[in-house]
mmCIF file of C-alpha atoms in Angstrom:
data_model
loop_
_atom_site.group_PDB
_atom_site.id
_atom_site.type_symbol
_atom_site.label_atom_id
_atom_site.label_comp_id
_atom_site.label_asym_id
_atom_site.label_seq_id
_atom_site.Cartn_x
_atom_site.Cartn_y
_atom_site.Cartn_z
ATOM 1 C CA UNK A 1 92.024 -101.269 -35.749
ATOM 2 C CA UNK A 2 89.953 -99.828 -38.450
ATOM 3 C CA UNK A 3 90.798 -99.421 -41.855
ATOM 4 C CA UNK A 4 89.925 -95.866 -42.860
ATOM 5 C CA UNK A 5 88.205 -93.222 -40.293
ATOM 6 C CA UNK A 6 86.021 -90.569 -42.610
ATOM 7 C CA UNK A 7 86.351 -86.977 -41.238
ATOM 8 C CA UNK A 8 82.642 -85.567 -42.406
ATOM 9 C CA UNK A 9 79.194 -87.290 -43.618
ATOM 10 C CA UNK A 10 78.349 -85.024 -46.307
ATOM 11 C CA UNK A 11 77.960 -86.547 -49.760
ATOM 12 C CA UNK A 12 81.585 -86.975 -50.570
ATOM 13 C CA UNK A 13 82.379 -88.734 -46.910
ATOM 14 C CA UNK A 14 79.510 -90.697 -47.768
ATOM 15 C CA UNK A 15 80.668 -91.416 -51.111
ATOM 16 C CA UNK A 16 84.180 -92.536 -50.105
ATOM 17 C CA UNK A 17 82.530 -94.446 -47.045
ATOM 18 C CA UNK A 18 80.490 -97.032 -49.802
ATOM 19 C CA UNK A 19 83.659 -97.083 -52.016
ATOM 20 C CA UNK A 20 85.434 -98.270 -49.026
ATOM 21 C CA UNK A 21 82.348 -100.932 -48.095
ATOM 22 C CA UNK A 22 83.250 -102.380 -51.521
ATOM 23 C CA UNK A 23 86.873 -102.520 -51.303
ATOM 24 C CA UNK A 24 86.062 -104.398 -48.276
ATOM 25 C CA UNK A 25 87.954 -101.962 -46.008
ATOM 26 C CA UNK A 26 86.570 -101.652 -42.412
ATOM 27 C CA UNK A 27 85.247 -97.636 -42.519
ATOM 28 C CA UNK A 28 83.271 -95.679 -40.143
ATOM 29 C CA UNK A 29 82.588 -92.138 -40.545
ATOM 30 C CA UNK A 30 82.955 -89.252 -37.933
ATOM 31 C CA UNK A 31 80.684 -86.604 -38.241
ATOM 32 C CA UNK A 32 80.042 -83.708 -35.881
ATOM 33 C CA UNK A 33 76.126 -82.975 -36.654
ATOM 34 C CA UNK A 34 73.606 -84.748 -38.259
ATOM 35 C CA UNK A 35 74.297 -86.706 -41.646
ATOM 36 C CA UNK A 36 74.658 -84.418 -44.671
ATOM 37 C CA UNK A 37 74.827 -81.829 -41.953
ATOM 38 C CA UNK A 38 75.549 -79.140 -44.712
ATOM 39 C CA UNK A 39 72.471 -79.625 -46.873
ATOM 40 C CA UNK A 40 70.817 -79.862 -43.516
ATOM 41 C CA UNK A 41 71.816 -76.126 -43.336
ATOM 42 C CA UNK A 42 71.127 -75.086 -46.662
ATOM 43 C CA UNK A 43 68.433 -72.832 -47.025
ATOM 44 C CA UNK A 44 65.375 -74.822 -47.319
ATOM 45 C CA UNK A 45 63.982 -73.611 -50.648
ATOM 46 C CA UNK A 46 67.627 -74.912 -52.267
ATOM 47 C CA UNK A 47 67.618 -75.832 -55.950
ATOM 48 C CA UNK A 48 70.308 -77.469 -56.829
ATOM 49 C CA UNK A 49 72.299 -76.196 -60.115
ATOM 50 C CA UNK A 50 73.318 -79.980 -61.021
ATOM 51 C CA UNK A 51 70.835 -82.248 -62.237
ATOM 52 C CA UNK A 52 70.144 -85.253 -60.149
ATOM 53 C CA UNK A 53 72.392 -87.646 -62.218
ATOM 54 C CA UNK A 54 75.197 -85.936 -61.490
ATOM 55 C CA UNK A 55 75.115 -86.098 -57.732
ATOM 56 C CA UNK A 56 74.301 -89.193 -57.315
ATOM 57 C CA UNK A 57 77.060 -91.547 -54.968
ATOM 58 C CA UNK A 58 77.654 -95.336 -55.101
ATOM 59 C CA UNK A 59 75.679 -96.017 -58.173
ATOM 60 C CA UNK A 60 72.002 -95.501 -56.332
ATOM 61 C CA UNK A 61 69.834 -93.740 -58.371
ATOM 62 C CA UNK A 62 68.630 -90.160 -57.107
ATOM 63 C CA UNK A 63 64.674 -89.588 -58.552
ATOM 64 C CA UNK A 64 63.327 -86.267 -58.733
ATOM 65 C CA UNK A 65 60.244 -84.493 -59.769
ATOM 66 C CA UNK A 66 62.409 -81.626 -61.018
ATOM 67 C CA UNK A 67 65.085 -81.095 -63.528
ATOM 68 C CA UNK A 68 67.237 -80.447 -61.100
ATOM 69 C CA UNK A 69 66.752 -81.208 -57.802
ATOM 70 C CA UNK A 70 65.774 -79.800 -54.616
ATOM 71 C CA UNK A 71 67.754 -79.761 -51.221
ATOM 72 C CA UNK A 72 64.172 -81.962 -49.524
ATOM 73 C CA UNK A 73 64.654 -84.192 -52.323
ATOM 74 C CA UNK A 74 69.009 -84.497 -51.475
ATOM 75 C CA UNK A 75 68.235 -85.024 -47.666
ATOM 76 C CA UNK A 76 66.088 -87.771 -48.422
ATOM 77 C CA UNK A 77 68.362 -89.340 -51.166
ATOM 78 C CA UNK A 78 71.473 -89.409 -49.186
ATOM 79 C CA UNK A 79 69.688 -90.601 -46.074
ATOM 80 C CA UNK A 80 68.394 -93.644 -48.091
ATOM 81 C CA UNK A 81 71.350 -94.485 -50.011
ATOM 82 C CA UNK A 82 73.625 -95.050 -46.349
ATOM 83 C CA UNK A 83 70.432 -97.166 -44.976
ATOM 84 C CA UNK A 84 70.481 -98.999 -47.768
ATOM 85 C CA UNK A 85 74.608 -99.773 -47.989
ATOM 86 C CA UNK A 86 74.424 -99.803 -44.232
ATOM 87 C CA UNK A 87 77.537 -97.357 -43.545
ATOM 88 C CA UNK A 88 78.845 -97.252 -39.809
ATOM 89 C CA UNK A 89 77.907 -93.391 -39.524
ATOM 90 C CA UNK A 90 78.418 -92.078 -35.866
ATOM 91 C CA UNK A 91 76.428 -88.669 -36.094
ATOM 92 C CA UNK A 92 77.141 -85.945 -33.588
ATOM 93 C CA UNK A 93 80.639 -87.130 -33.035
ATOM 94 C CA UNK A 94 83.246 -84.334 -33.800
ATOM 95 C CA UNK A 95 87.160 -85.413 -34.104
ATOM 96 C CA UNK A 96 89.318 -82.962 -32.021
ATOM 97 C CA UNK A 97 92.787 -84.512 -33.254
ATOM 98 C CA UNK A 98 94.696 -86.665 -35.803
ATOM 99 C CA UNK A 99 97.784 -87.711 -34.836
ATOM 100 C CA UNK A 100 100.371 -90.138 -36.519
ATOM 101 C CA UNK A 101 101.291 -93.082 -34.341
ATOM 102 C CA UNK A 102 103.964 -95.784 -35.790
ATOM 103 C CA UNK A 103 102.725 -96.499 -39.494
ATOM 104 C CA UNK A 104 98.866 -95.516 -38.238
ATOM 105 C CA UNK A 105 97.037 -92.725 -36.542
ATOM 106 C CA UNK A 106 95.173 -92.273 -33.911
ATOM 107 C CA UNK A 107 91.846 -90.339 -34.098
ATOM 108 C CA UNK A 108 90.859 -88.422 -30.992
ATOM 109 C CA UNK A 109 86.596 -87.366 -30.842
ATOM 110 C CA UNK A 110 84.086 -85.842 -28.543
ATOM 111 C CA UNK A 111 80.452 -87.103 -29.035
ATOM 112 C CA UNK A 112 77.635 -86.842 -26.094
ATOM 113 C CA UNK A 113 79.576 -89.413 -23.518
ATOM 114 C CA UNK A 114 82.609 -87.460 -23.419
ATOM 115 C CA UNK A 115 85.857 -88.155 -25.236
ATOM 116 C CA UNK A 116 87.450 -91.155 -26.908
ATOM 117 C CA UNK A 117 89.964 -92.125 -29.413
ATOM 118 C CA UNK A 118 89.849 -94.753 -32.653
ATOM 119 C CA UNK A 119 93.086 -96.434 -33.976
ATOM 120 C CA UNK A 120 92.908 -96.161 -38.357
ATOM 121 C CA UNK A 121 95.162 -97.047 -41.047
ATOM 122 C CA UNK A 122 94.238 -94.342 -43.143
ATOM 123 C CA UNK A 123 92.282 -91.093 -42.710
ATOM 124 C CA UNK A 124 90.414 -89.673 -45.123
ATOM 125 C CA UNK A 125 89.064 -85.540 -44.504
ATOM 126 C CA UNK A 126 85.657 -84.498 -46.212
ATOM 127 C CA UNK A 127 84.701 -81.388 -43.726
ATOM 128 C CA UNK A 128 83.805 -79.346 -46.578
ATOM 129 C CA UNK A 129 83.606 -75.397 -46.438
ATOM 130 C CA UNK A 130 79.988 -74.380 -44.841
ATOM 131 C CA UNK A 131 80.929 -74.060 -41.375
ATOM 132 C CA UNK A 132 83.769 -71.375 -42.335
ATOM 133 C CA UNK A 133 82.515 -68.331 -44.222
ATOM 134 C CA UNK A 134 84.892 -65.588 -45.078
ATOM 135 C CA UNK A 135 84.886 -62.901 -43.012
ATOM 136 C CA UNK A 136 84.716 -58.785 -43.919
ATOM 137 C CA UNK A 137 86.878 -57.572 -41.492
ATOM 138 C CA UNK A 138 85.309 -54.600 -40.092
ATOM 139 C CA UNK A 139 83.783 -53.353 -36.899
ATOM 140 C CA UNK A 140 80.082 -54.648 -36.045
ATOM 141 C CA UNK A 141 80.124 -57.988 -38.218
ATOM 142 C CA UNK A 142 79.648 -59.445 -34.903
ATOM 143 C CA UNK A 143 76.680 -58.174 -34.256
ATOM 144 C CA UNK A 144 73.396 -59.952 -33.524
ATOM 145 C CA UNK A 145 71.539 -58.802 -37.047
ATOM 146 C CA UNK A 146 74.548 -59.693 -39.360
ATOM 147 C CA UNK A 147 74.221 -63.268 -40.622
ATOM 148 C CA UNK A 148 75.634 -65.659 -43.155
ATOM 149 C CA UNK A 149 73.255 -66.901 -44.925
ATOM 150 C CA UNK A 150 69.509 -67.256 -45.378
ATOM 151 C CA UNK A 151 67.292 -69.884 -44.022
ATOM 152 C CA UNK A 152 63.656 -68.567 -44.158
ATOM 153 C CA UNK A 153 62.405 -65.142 -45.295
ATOM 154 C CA UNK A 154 59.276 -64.401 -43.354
ATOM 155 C CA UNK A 155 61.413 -62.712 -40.588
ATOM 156 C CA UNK A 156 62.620 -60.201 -42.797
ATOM 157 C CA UNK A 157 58.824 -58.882 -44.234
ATOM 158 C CA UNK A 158 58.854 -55.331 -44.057
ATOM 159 C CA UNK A 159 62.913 -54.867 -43.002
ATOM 160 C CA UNK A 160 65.363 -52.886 -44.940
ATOM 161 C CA UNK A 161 67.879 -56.109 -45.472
ATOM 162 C CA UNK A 162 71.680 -55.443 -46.716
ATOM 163 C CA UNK A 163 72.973 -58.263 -48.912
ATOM 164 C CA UNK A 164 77.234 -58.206 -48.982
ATOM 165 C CA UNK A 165 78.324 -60.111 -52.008
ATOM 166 C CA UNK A 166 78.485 -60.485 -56.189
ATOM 167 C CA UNK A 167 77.860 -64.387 -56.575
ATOM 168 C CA UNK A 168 75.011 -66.832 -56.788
ATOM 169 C CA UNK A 169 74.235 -66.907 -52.753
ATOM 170 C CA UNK A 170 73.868 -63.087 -52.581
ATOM 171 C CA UNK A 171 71.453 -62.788 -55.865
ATOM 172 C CA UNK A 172 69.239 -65.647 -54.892
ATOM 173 C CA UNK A 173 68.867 -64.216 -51.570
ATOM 174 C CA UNK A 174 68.060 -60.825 -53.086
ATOM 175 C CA UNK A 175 65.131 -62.068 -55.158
ATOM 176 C CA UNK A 176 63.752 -64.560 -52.349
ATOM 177 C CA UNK A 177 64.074 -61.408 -50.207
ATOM 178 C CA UNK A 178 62.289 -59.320 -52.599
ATOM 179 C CA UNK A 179 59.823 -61.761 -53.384
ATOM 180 C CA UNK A 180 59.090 -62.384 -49.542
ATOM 181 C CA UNK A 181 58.415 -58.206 -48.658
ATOM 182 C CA UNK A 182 61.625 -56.899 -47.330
ATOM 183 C CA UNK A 183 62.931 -53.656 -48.668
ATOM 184 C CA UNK A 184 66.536 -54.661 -50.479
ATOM 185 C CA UNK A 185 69.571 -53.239 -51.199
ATOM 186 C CA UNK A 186 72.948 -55.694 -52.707
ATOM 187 C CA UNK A 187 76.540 -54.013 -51.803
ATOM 188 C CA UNK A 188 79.056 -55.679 -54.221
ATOM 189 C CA UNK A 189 82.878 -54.818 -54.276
ATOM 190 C CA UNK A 190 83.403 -54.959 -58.145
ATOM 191 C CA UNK A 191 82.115 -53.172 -61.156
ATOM 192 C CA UNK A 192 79.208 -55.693 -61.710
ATOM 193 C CA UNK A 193 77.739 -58.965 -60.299
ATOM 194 C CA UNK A 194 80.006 -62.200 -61.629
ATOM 195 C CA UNK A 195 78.799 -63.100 -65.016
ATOM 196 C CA UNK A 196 78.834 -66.924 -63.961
ATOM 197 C CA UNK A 197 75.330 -66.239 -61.879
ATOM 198 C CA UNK A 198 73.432 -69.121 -62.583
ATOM 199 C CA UNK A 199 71.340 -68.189 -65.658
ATOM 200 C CA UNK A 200 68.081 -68.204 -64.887
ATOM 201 C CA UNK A 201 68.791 -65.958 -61.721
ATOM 202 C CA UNK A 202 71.091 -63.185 -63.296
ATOM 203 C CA UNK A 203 68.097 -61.714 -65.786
ATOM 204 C CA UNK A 204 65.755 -62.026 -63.336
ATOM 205 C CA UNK A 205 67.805 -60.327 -60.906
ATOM 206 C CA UNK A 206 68.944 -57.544 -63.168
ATOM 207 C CA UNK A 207 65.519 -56.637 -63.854
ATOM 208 C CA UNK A 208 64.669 -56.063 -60.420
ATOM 209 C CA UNK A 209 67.242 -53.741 -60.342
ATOM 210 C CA UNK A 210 66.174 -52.149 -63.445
ATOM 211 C CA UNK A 211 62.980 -51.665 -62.616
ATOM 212 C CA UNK A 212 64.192 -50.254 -58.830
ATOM 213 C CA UNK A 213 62.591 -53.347 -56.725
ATOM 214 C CA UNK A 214 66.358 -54.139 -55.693
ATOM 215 C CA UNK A 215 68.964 -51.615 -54.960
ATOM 216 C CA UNK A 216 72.280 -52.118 -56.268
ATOM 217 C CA UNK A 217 75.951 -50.672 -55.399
ATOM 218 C CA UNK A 218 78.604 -51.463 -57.378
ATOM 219 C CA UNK A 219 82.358 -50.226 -56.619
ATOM 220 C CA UNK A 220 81.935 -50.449 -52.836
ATOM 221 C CA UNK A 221 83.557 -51.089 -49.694
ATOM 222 C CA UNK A 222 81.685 -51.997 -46.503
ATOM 223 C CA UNK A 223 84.063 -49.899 -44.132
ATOM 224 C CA UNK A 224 81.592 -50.846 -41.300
ATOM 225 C CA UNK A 225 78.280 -52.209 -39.871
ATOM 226 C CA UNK A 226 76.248 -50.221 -36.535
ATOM 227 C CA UNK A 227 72.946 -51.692 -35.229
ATOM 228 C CA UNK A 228 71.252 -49.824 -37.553
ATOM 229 C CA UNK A 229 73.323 -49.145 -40.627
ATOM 230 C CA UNK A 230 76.100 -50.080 -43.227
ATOM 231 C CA UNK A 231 78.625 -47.712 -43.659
ATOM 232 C CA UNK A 232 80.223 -48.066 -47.631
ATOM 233 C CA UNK A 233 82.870 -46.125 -49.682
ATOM 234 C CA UNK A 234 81.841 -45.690 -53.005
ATOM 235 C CA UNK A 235 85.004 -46.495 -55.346
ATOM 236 C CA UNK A 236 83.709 -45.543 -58.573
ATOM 237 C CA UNK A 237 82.528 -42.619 -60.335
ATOM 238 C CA UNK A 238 82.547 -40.010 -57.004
ATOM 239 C CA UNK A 239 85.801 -42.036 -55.111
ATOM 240 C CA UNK A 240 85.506 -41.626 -51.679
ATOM 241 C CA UNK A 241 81.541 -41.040 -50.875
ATOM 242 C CA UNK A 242 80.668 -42.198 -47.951
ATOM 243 C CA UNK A 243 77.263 -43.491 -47.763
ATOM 244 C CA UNK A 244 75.278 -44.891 -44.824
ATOM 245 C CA UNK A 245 72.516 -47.857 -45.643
ATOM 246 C CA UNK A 246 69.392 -48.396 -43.482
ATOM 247 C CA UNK A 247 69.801 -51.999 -42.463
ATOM 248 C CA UNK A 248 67.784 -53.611 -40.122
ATOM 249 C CA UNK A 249 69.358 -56.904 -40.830
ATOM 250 C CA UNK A 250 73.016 -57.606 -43.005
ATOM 251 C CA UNK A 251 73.189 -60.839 -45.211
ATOM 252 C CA UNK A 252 76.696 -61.554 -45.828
ATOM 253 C CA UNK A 253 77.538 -63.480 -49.142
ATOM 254 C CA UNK A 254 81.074 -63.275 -49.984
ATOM 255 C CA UNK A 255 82.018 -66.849 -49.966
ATOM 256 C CA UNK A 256 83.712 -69.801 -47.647
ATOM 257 C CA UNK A 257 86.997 -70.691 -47.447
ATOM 258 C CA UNK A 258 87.528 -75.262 -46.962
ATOM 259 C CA UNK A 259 87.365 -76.225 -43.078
ATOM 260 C CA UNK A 260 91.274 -76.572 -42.743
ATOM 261 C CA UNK A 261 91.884 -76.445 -39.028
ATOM 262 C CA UNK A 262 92.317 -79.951 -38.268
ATOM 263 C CA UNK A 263 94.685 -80.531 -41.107
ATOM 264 C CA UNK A 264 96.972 -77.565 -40.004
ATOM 265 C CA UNK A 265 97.625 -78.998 -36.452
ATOM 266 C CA UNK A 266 98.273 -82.320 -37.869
ATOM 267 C CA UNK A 267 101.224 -80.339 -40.062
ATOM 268 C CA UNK A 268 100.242 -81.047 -43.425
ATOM 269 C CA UNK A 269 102.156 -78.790 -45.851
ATOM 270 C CA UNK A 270 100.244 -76.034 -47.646
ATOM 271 C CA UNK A 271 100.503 -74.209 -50.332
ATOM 272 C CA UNK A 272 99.047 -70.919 -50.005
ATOM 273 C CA UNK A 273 95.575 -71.615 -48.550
ATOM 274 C CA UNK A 274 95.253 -75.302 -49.983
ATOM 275 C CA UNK A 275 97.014 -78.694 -48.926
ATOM 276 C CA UNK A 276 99.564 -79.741 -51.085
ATOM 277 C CA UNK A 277 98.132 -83.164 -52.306
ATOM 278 C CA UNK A 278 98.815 -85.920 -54.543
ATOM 279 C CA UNK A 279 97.474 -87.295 -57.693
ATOM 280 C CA UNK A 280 95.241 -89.741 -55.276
ATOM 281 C CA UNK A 281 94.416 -86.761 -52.510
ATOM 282 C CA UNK A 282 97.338 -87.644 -50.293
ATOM 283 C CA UNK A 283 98.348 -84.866 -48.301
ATOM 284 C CA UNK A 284 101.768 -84.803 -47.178
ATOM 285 C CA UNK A 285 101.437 -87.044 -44.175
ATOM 286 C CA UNK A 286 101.491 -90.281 -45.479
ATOM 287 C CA UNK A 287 98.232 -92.444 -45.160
ATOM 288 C CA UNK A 288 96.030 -89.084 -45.041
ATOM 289 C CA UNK A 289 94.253 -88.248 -47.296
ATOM 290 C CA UNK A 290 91.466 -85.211 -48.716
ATOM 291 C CA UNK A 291 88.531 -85.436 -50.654
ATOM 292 C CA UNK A 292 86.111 -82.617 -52.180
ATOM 293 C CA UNK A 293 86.392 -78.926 -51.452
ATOM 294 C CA UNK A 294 88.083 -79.634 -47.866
ATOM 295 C CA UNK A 295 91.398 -79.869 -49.992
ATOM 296 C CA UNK A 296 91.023 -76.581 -51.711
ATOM 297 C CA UNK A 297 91.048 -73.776 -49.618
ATOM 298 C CA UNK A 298 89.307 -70.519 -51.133
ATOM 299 C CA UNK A 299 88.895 -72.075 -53.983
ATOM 300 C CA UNK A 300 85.340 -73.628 -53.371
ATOM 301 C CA UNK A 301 83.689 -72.512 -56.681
ATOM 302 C CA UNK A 302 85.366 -75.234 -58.213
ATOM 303 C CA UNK A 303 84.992 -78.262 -56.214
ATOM 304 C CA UNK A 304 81.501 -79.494 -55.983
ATOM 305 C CA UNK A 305 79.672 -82.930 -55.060
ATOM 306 C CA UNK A 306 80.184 -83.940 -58.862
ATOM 307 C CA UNK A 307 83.944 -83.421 -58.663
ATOM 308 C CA UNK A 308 84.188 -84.610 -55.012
ATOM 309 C CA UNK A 309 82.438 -87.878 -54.879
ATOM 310 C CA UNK A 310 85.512 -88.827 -57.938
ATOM 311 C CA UNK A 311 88.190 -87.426 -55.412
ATOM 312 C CA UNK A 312 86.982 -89.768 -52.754
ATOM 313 C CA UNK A 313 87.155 -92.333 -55.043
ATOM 314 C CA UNK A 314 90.171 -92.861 -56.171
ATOM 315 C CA UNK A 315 91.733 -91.906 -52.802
ATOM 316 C CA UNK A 316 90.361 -94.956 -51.290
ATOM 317 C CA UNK A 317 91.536 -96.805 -54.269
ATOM 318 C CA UNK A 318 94.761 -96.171 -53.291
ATOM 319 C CA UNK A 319 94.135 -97.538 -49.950
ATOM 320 C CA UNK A 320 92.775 -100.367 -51.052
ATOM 321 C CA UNK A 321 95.322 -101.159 -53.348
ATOM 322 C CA UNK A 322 98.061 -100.747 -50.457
ATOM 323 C CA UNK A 323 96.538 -102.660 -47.838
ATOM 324 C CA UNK A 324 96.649 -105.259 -50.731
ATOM 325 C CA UNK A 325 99.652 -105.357 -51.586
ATOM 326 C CA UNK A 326 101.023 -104.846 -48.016
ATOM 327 C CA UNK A 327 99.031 -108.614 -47.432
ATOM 328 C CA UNK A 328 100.623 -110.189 -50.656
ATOM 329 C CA UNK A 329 103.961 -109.691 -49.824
ATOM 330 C CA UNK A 330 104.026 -109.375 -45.382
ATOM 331 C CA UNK A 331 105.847 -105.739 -45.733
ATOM 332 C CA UNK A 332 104.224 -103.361 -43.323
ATOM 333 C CA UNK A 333 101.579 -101.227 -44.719
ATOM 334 C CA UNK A 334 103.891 -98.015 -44.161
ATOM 335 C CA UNK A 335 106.786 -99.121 -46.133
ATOM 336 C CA UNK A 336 104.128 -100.081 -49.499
#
């Protein structure tokens, strides 16, 4: 019987995972890719908008040649730091199930041998937001040219490249575009680009536009994407243009909404698109718990590794603190 089974490796899983090493709970961590599998995925020019001190987990130190750091730099970092505490971390091992069983649950994965099942006290969710980004909702966002997100550039030198979105994602990709040779054009829904763009990208960005090295449409709709074009409605000034956008490849930038699907079969109560949670990250099933932007639904702009590493920790205090007081006074964990 284990203590506490972590749902995720990213920086807050791990961050809870060392917590839990401390509070001398038995912990092992679940995670379906590789470790830090989002930053993995990031694209690999990343700059991080927090400095280094402010992401750091368990107390290690994170050293960078930059004031702030890069997403190389974070791989590395994290890597180190659960080598170093010596976390049980069972990479490409994704749990299919959570289910309640008599004061515990029982944890149900698939990893490259098949399928198996763990028996936890507690449960603790850190699956994060990157694997579900919202969707536009119109014909041809299927297609094999739309993506979401940007890796590399060099495959789009020389392509006329339509980037959806308003926020940091979309402008960064619209310089790095730029700057890399492809022919750009940024489709945003409101009447400008969100004044909290980091600020050293928004100027920049705005005088590309300026000086007509970006294009920019503002007050539009995507009402569709073909193989070869974007189809928009122009809201503003002219309501009701229709205007069709070369596009050799479609960048979509609109946001994520928190990995929820495994709390939702579970039946954990919501409240509109977020898990109704305690003061310590409970959710409403007793013993589980939520840490970082996997308790917040659409609301990921707020929730960040700063924030989510503090989550993490105080929901494993409260674990710790039961399983203490269960032992002091022989009443069964479920009734403390």
């Amino acid at each position: 019987m284990w203590d506490l089974v972590i749902v995720g490796a990213g920086p807050v899983g791990l961050a809870a995972a060392i917590e839990a090493k401390r509070a001398n709970l038995k912990a092992v961590v679940l995670e379906k890719g590789t470790i830090v599998n989002t930053l993995y995925r990031w694209p690999k020019e990343t700059v991080f908008f927090s400095e280094a001190k402010n992401i750091e987990i368990g107390g290690h130190p994170f050293p960078s040649l930059y004031p702030k750091p890069t997403r190389r730099e974070a791989l590395q970092y994290y890597r180190r730091v659960a080598e170093n505490e010596e976390l049980d971390i069972r990479i490409y091992t994704e749990v299919i199930g959570i289910h309640p069983d008599r004061g515990h649950f029982r944890v149900d994965y698939r990893d490259r041998d098949g399928e198996g099942t763990l028996q936890s006290r507690f449960v603790l969710v850190a699956t994060g937001y990157y694997d579900n980004p919202n969707r536009l909702g119109v014909p041809g966002e299927e297609l094999p040219h739309v993506r979401y997100g940007l890796d590399e550039t060099l495959p789009y030198w020389k392509q006329h490249v339509v980037v959806i979105g308003g926020s940091n994602s979309a402008v960064e990709a619209a310089l790095e575009l730029y700057r890399a040779g492809a022919k750009v054009r940024v489709v945003h829904h409101a009447a400008e680009i969100r004044p909290r763009v980091k600020y050293w990208l928004k100027p920049d960005f705005e005088n590309r536009v300026k000086e007509g090295a970006i294009g920019l449409l503002l007050n539009t709709r995507v009402l569709e994407i073909t193989p070869r074009e974007v189809v928009v409605l122009e809201k503003g000034e002219g309501a009701g243009a229709v205007r069709r956008l070369q596009a050799d490849f479609v960048l979509v930038h609109i946001g994520y909404k928190a990995v929820d699907e495994l709390l939702r079969r579970v039946g954990v109560e919501f409240q509109g698109d977020a898990p109704l949670l305690s003061e310590t990250y409970e959710t409403s099933i007793r013993g589980l718990f939520v840490a970082g932007s996997a308790g917040f639904g659409s609301d990921t702009r707020t929730v960040f590794i700063e924030n989510g590493r503090e989550h993490a920790l105080k929901a494993v205090g409260e674990m710790a603190d039961r399983i203490k007081a269960a032992s002091l006074t022989s009443t069964p964990l479920s009734q403390v």
